[in-house]
mmCIF file of C-alpha atoms in Angstrom:
data_model
loop_
_atom_site.group_PDB
_atom_site.id
_atom_site.type_symbol
_atom_site.label_atom_id
_atom_site.label_comp_id
_atom_site.label_asym_id
_atom_site.label_seq_id
_atom_site.Cartn_x
_atom_site.Cartn_y
_atom_site.Cartn_z
ATOM 1 C CA UNK A 48 122.913 54.698 -20.980
ATOM 2 C CA UNK A 49 125.780 53.658 -18.670
ATOM 3 C CA UNK A 50 128.845 55.876 -18.463
ATOM 4 C CA UNK A 51 132.318 54.343 -18.326
ATOM 5 C CA UNK A 52 135.288 56.660 -17.662
ATOM 6 C CA UNK A 53 138.112 56.475 -20.191
ATOM 7 C CA UNK A 54 140.556 56.434 -17.277
ATOM 8 C CA UNK A 55 139.054 53.164 -16.027
ATOM 9 C CA UNK A 56 139.722 51.603 -19.416
ATOM 10 C CA UNK A 57 143.302 52.867 -19.287
ATOM 11 C CA UNK A 58 143.855 51.432 -15.809
ATOM 12 C CA UNK A 59 142.364 48.089 -16.817
ATOM 13 C CA UNK A 60 144.458 47.760 -19.965
ATOM 14 C CA UNK A 61 147.644 48.595 -18.019
ATOM 15 C CA UNK A 62 146.832 45.887 -15.463
ATOM 16 C CA UNK A 63 146.024 43.316 -18.144
ATOM 17 C CA UNK A 64 149.302 44.051 -19.951
ATOM 18 C CA UNK A 65 151.326 43.270 -16.845
ATOM 19 C CA UNK A 66 149.307 40.224 -15.804
ATOM 20 C CA UNK A 67 149.212 38.697 -19.281
ATOM 21 C CA UNK A 68 152.967 38.929 -19.767
ATOM 22 C CA UNK A 69 153.808 37.414 -16.371
ATOM 23 C CA UNK A 70 151.223 34.722 -15.650
ATOM 24 C CA UNK A 71 150.626 31.750 -17.935
ATOM 25 C CA UNK A 72 146.863 31.000 -18.016
ATOM 26 C CA UNK A 73 145.875 28.012 -15.874
ATOM 27 C CA UNK A 74 144.273 26.157 -18.777
ATOM 28 C CA UNK A 75 147.445 26.481 -20.865
ATOM 29 C CA UNK A 76 149.743 25.356 -18.063
ATOM 30 C CA UNK A 77 147.381 22.477 -17.324
ATOM 31 C CA UNK A 78 147.465 21.373 -20.960
ATOM 32 C CA UNK A 79 151.264 21.504 -20.991
ATOM 33 C CA UNK A 80 151.397 19.367 -17.835
ATOM 34 C CA UNK A 81 148.976 16.893 -19.389
ATOM 35 C CA UNK A 82 151.102 16.766 -22.550
ATOM 36 C CA UNK A 83 154.119 15.809 -20.463
ATOM 37 C CA UNK A 84 152.338 12.627 -19.422
ATOM 38 C CA UNK A 85 151.595 11.554 -22.993
ATOM 39 C CA UNK A 86 154.717 12.797 -24.778
ATOM 40 C CA UNK A 87 156.872 9.873 -25.959
ATOM 41 C CA UNK A 88 160.080 11.691 -26.832
ATOM 42 C CA UNK A 89 162.551 12.084 -23.911
ATOM 43 C CA UNK A 90 163.995 15.278 -25.432
ATOM 44 C CA UNK A 91 160.500 16.693 -25.894
ATOM 45 C CA UNK A 92 159.711 15.918 -22.235
ATOM 46 C CA UNK A 93 162.860 17.832 -21.254
ATOM 47 C CA UNK A 94 161.663 20.836 -23.279
ATOM 48 C CA UNK A 95 158.226 20.663 -21.642
ATOM 49 C CA UNK A 96 159.850 20.591 -18.196
ATOM 50 C CA UNK A 97 161.809 23.714 -19.090
ATOM 51 C CA UNK A 98 158.623 25.463 -20.265
ATOM 52 C CA UNK A 99 156.908 24.628 -16.982
ATOM 53 C CA UNK A 100 159.933 25.780 -14.979
ATOM 54 C CA UNK A 101 159.959 29.037 -16.933
ATOM 55 C CA UNK A 102 156.290 29.625 -16.088
ATOM 56 C CA UNK A 103 156.990 29.016 -12.408
ATOM 57 C CA UNK A 104 159.983 31.364 -12.328
ATOM 58 C CA UNK A 105 157.992 34.078 -14.133
ATOM 59 C CA UNK A 106 155.139 33.726 -11.651
ATOM 60 C CA UNK A 107 157.253 33.633 -8.502
ATOM 61 C CA UNK A 108 159.794 36.316 -9.449
ATOM 62 C CA UNK A 109 157.379 38.519 -11.366
ATOM 63 C CA UNK A 110 159.384 38.299 -14.573
ATOM 64 C CA UNK A 111 157.996 38.242 -18.135
ATOM 65 C CA UNK A 112 157.293 34.763 -19.482
ATOM 66 C CA UNK A 113 159.223 35.691 -22.630
ATOM 67 C CA UNK A 114 161.560 38.524 -23.538
ATOM 68 C CA UNK A 115 159.343 39.211 -26.559
ATOM 69 C CA UNK A 116 156.408 40.925 -24.873
ATOM 70 C CA UNK A 117 154.839 41.384 -28.260
ATOM 71 C CA UNK A 118 152.496 43.627 -30.123
ATOM 72 C CA UNK A 119 149.646 44.654 -27.840
ATOM 73 C CA UNK A 120 146.563 43.229 -29.513
ATOM 74 C CA UNK A 121 143.346 44.436 -27.887
ATOM 75 C CA UNK A 122 139.845 43.286 -28.768
ATOM 76 C CA UNK A 123 137.055 45.471 -27.391
ATOM 77 C CA UNK A 124 133.423 44.418 -27.169
ATOM 78 C CA UNK A 125 131.560 47.634 -26.398
ATOM 79 C CA UNK A 126 127.970 47.484 -25.264
ATOM 80 C CA UNK A 127 125.663 49.676 -27.343
ATOM 81 C CA UNK A 128 124.294 51.164 -24.108
ATOM 82 C CA UNK A 129 127.739 52.375 -22.962
ATOM 83 C CA UNK A 130 128.982 55.949 -23.236
ATOM 84 C CA UNK A 131 132.745 56.483 -22.772
ATOM 85 C CA UNK A 132 133.390 59.696 -20.865
ATOM 86 C CA UNK A 133 136.526 61.784 -20.448
ATOM 87 C CA UNK A 134 138.336 60.773 -23.599
ATOM 88 C CA UNK A 135 138.488 58.784 -26.825
ATOM 89 C CA UNK A 136 138.419 55.026 -26.198
ATOM 90 C CA UNK A 137 141.305 54.253 -28.582
ATOM 91 C CA UNK A 138 143.488 56.854 -26.876
ATOM 92 C CA UNK A 139 142.516 55.352 -23.516
ATOM 93 C CA UNK A 140 143.596 51.886 -24.626
ATOM 94 C CA UNK A 141 146.911 53.133 -26.000
ATOM 95 C CA UNK A 142 147.596 55.013 -22.777
ATOM 96 C CA UNK A 143 146.950 51.771 -20.892
ATOM 97 C CA UNK A 144 149.445 49.957 -23.110
ATOM 98 C CA UNK A 145 151.959 52.749 -22.552
ATOM 99 C CA UNK A 146 151.585 52.570 -18.763
ATOM 100 C CA UNK A 147 151.565 48.796 -18.574
ATOM 101 C CA UNK A 148 154.717 48.379 -20.645
ATOM 102 C CA UNK A 149 156.472 51.122 -18.681
ATOM 103 C CA UNK A 150 155.412 50.054 -15.181
ATOM 104 C CA UNK A 151 155.950 46.367 -15.993
ATOM 105 C CA UNK A 152 159.422 47.006 -17.495
ATOM 106 C CA UNK A 153 158.301 45.188 -20.639
ATOM 107 C CA UNK A 154 160.211 45.255 -23.919
ATOM 108 C CA UNK A 155 159.019 47.848 -26.387
ATOM 109 C CA UNK A 156 158.872 46.259 -29.830
ATOM 110 C CA UNK A 157 156.915 48.538 -32.164
ATOM 111 C CA UNK A 158 158.583 50.135 -35.192
ATOM 112 C CA UNK A 159 156.885 53.383 -36.252
ATOM 113 C CA UNK A 160 157.695 53.103 -39.961
ATOM 114 C CA UNK A 161 157.331 49.491 -41.082
ATOM 115 C CA UNK A 162 159.329 49.628 -44.342
ATOM 116 C CA UNK A 163 161.872 52.408 -43.834
ATOM 117 C CA UNK A 164 163.603 53.783 -40.730
ATOM 118 C CA UNK A 165 161.830 51.371 -38.345
ATOM 119 C CA UNK A 166 162.374 53.704 -35.400
ATOM 120 C CA UNK A 167 161.083 52.251 -32.139
ATOM 121 C CA UNK A 168 158.072 54.169 -30.798
ATOM 122 C CA UNK A 169 159.540 53.730 -27.314
ATOM 123 C CA UNK A 170 156.365 52.727 -25.459
ATOM 124 C CA UNK A 171 154.951 49.765 -27.445
ATOM 125 C CA UNK A 172 152.142 51.878 -28.852
ATOM 126 C CA UNK A 173 150.102 51.991 -30.891
ATOM 127 C CA UNK A 174 148.365 48.751 -30.101
ATOM 128 C CA UNK A 175 146.445 46.772 -32.690
ATOM 129 C CA UNK A 176 142.925 47.530 -31.511
ATOM 130 C CA UNK A 177 139.706 45.984 -32.803
ATOM 131 C CA UNK A 178 136.253 47.142 -31.711
ATOM 132 C CA UNK A 179 132.863 45.475 -31.944
ATOM 133 C CA UNK A 180 129.510 46.895 -30.876
ATOM 134 C CA UNK A 181 127.518 44.323 -28.898
ATOM 135 C CA UNK A 182 124.253 44.360 -26.906
ATOM 136 C CA UNK A 183 124.390 45.483 -23.283
ATOM 137 C CA UNK A 184 126.019 48.107 -21.075
ATOM 138 C CA UNK A 185 129.462 46.615 -20.446
ATOM 139 C CA UNK A 186 132.900 46.842 -22.017
ATOM 140 C CA UNK A 187 134.837 43.612 -22.458
ATOM 141 C CA UNK A 188 138.586 43.996 -22.931
ATOM 142 C CA UNK A 189 140.601 41.096 -24.353
ATOM 143 C CA UNK A 190 144.369 41.594 -24.235
ATOM 144 C CA UNK A 191 146.982 39.540 -26.076
ATOM 145 C CA UNK A 192 150.689 40.402 -26.165
ATOM 146 C CA UNK A 193 151.443 38.682 -29.495
ATOM 147 C CA UNK A 194 155.055 37.675 -30.029
ATOM 148 C CA UNK A 195 156.733 38.101 -33.396
ATOM 149 C CA UNK A 196 157.851 34.496 -33.819
ATOM 150 C CA UNK A 197 154.326 33.105 -33.882
ATOM 151 C CA UNK A 198 152.573 36.086 -35.492
ATOM 152 C CA UNK A 199 155.018 36.006 -38.399
ATOM 153 C CA UNK A 200 153.802 32.494 -39.253
ATOM 154 C CA UNK A 201 150.263 33.707 -40.015
ATOM 155 C CA UNK A 202 148.879 32.652 -43.404
ATOM 156 C CA UNK A 203 145.819 33.186 -45.569
ATOM 157 C CA UNK A 204 144.607 31.455 -48.698
ATOM 158 C CA UNK A 205 141.387 31.385 -50.683
ATOM 159 C CA UNK A 206 140.579 27.916 -52.009
ATOM 160 C CA UNK A 207 138.137 26.747 -54.649
ATOM 161 C CA UNK A 208 134.813 26.039 -52.921
ATOM 162 C CA UNK A 209 134.749 22.408 -53.998
ATOM 163 C CA UNK A 210 138.035 21.666 -52.218
ATOM 164 C CA UNK A 211 136.124 21.551 -48.920
ATOM 165 C CA UNK A 212 137.296 20.389 -45.519
ATOM 166 C CA UNK A 213 140.375 18.524 -46.685
ATOM 167 C CA UNK A 214 141.828 21.745 -48.098
ATOM 168 C CA UNK A 215 141.502 23.332 -44.660
ATOM 169 C CA UNK A 216 143.222 20.414 -42.929
ATOM 170 C CA UNK A 217 146.042 20.308 -45.485
ATOM 171 C CA UNK A 218 146.574 24.082 -45.315
ATOM 172 C CA UNK A 219 146.742 24.161 -41.506
ATOM 173 C CA UNK A 220 149.159 21.213 -41.432
ATOM 174 C CA UNK A 221 151.320 22.773 -44.154
ATOM 175 C CA UNK A 222 151.431 26.050 -42.224
ATOM 176 C CA UNK A 223 152.533 24.329 -39.007
ATOM 177 C CA UNK A 224 155.053 22.149 -40.820
ATOM 178 C CA UNK A 225 156.821 24.977 -42.667
ATOM 179 C CA UNK A 226 156.776 27.109 -39.502
ATOM 180 C CA UNK A 227 158.990 24.589 -37.710
ATOM 181 C CA UNK A 228 160.357 25.986 -34.464
ATOM 182 C CA UNK A 229 159.765 29.668 -35.338
ATOM 183 C CA UNK A 230 156.442 29.973 -33.454
ATOM 184 C CA UNK A 231 157.811 28.101 -30.393
ATOM 185 C CA UNK A 232 155.638 24.977 -30.192
ATOM 186 C CA UNK A 233 153.663 23.420 -28.605
ATOM 187 C CA UNK A 234 151.164 25.713 -30.255
ATOM 188 C CA UNK A 235 147.618 26.921 -29.971
ATOM 189 C CA UNK A 236 146.195 27.398 -33.449
ATOM 190 C CA UNK A 237 143.388 29.715 -34.480
ATOM 191 C CA UNK A 238 141.643 29.070 -37.790
ATOM 192 C CA UNK A 239 139.128 31.322 -39.528
ATOM 193 C CA UNK A 240 137.040 29.867 -42.347
ATOM 194 C CA UNK A 241 134.650 31.873 -44.487
ATOM 195 C CA UNK A 242 133.683 35.508 -44.824
ATOM 196 C CA UNK A 243 136.281 37.575 -46.670
ATOM 197 C CA UNK A 244 140.053 37.849 -46.305
ATOM 198 C CA UNK A 245 139.968 40.267 -43.379
ATOM 199 C CA UNK A 246 137.062 38.460 -41.703
ATOM 200 C CA UNK A 247 138.871 35.117 -41.844
ATOM 201 C CA UNK A 248 142.043 36.609 -40.369
ATOM 202 C CA UNK A 249 140.087 38.304 -37.592
ATOM 203 C CA UNK A 250 138.266 35.075 -36.706
ATOM 204 C CA UNK A 251 141.569 33.200 -36.537
ATOM 205 C CA UNK A 252 142.897 35.750 -34.046
ATOM 206 C CA UNK A 253 139.690 35.873 -32.006
ATOM 207 C CA UNK A 254 139.666 32.074 -31.721
ATOM 208 C CA UNK A 255 142.928 32.187 -29.749
ATOM 209 C CA UNK A 256 141.101 33.689 -26.765
ATOM 210 C CA UNK A 257 139.257 30.432 -26.135
ATOM 211 C CA UNK A 258 140.281 28.185 -23.262
ATOM 212 C CA UNK A 259 142.005 24.874 -23.958
ATOM 213 C CA UNK A 260 139.425 22.166 -24.586
ATOM 214 C CA UNK A 261 136.602 24.599 -25.312
ATOM 215 C CA UNK A 262 135.009 23.170 -28.437
ATOM 216 C CA UNK A 263 132.897 25.067 -30.934
ATOM 217 C CA UNK A 264 129.166 24.890 -30.176
ATOM 218 C CA UNK A 265 128.650 23.800 -33.813
ATOM 219 C CA UNK A 266 129.120 19.984 -33.905
ATOM 220 C CA UNK A 267 130.506 20.065 -37.446
ATOM 221 C CA UNK A 268 133.095 22.692 -36.538
ATOM 222 C CA UNK A 269 133.944 20.918 -33.268
ATOM 223 C CA UNK A 270 134.625 17.741 -35.256
ATOM 224 C CA UNK A 271 136.936 19.681 -37.566
ATOM 225 C CA UNK A 272 138.831 21.064 -34.555
ATOM 226 C CA UNK A 273 139.450 17.527 -33.290
ATOM 227 C CA UNK A 274 140.551 16.343 -36.735
ATOM 228 C CA UNK A 275 142.936 19.270 -37.076
ATOM 229 C CA UNK A 276 144.490 18.708 -33.639
ATOM 230 C CA UNK A 277 145.094 15.049 -34.435
ATOM 231 C CA UNK A 278 146.563 15.812 -37.863
ATOM 232 C CA UNK A 279 148.857 18.543 -36.538
ATOM 233 C CA UNK A 280 150.211 16.369 -33.744
ATOM 234 C CA UNK A 281 150.867 13.563 -36.214
ATOM 235 C CA UNK A 282 153.308 15.868 -38.027
ATOM 236 C CA UNK A 283 155.899 15.108 -35.346
ATOM 237 C CA UNK A 284 157.262 18.673 -35.105
ATOM 238 C CA UNK A 285 157.133 18.471 -31.308
ATOM 239 C CA UNK A 286 158.011 20.993 -28.586
ATOM 240 C CA UNK A 287 160.435 23.608 -29.908
ATOM 241 C CA UNK A 288 160.622 21.474 -33.077
ATOM 242 C CA UNK A 289 162.826 18.794 -31.481
ATOM 243 C CA UNK A 290 160.366 16.104 -32.560
ATOM 244 C CA UNK A 291 157.605 14.482 -30.571
ATOM 245 C CA UNK A 292 153.873 13.978 -30.309
ATOM 246 C CA UNK A 293 153.049 17.381 -28.798
ATOM 247 C CA UNK A 294 153.074 19.935 -31.612
ATOM 248 C CA UNK A 295 149.806 21.637 -30.633
ATOM 249 C CA UNK A 296 147.840 21.923 -27.410
ATOM 250 C CA UNK A 297 144.599 22.788 -29.193
ATOM 251 C CA UNK A 298 143.074 24.058 -32.424
ATOM 252 C CA UNK A 299 140.144 26.495 -32.457
ATOM 253 C CA UNK A 300 138.044 27.157 -35.548
ATOM 254 C CA UNK A 301 135.596 29.992 -36.208
ATOM 255 C CA UNK A 302 133.431 30.127 -39.334
ATOM 256 C CA UNK A 303 131.266 32.645 -41.184
ATOM 257 C CA UNK A 304 129.083 32.469 -44.309
ATOM 258 C CA UNK A 305 131.010 33.240 -47.470
ATOM 259 C CA UNK A 306 130.581 34.024 -51.165
ATOM 260 C CA UNK A 307 129.586 31.210 -53.528
ATOM 261 C CA UNK A 308 132.940 31.495 -55.317
ATOM 262 C CA UNK A 309 135.134 31.392 -52.214
ATOM 263 C CA UNK A 310 136.567 29.262 -49.422
ATOM 264 C CA UNK A 311 138.730 31.698 -47.399
ATOM 265 C CA UNK A 312 141.000 30.097 -44.786
ATOM 266 C CA UNK A 313 143.229 31.978 -42.318
ATOM 267 C CA UNK A 314 145.638 30.571 -39.747
ATOM 268 C CA UNK A 315 146.947 32.471 -36.741
ATOM 269 C CA UNK A 316 149.408 30.662 -34.491
ATOM 270 C CA UNK A 317 150.056 31.227 -30.803
ATOM 271 C CA UNK A 318 153.220 30.005 -29.074
ATOM 272 C CA UNK A 319 153.336 27.849 -25.933
ATOM 273 C CA UNK A 320 153.491 31.071 -23.937
ATOM 274 C CA UNK A 321 149.844 31.698 -24.851
ATOM 275 C CA UNK A 322 149.424 34.987 -23.035
ATOM 276 C CA UNK A 323 145.880 36.331 -22.909
ATOM 277 C CA UNK A 324 143.935 38.190 -20.258
ATOM 278 C CA UNK A 325 140.389 39.523 -20.159
ATOM 279 C CA UNK A 326 138.324 41.904 -18.073
ATOM 280 C CA UNK A 327 134.770 43.184 -18.120
ATOM 281 C CA UNK A 328 133.918 46.700 -17.000
#
């Protein structure tokens, strides 16, 4: 049994919060640069140039990539041979969020009571924290500051089983189309297919941690990802919805066995400022 101090988790989460909100991942920036070379709309190219300039300014001046520094979404993969010492792991994560958002001068965006007073908690806690027990003696921390514009475009629907792959493609395209400029395209799109309602939504979120171009190891799913990316970009929404050929940078699909009566499909959208950061303790 390996012991991991709760304080180390707190320190790591605080660091990830600051890094994720300031530095655009290399794979995302690379995909945006590549899109500039293929984009056919002059106005869309101008938008892409502004996105790239924003990333450079954020990096060089240590400023947040976006004023919406989001809900702190944290996925924890905890090795079954790990023992957390000195505190409760959820409290440790929330303390890391609190420190990171304070020390990084990041906007606090969490309303304590969602349907009434909506008083700001003042420190961006609590985070939305998911845990999974995995083999091994390490703790993997995946941090995503999820902005409201893109998160609010999330959708779920359960289709008749016989509707098959085309229903998935149509649903994803419909979701992107009706979202318009709200999620700040060009997008990264996570899709969860199968399981139950909550499983599909969780897979859609988890998929967003993949790197651009990283296809599913399942050939059938990888083919669907390519079909979805092509179909979404043919919508013509374009960067910031000004029109163009670059509506999405990538589409990631995760699947899970499901009930004989069901075809659950969930979509979770990430904006062009696709801020994720990971660490392994």
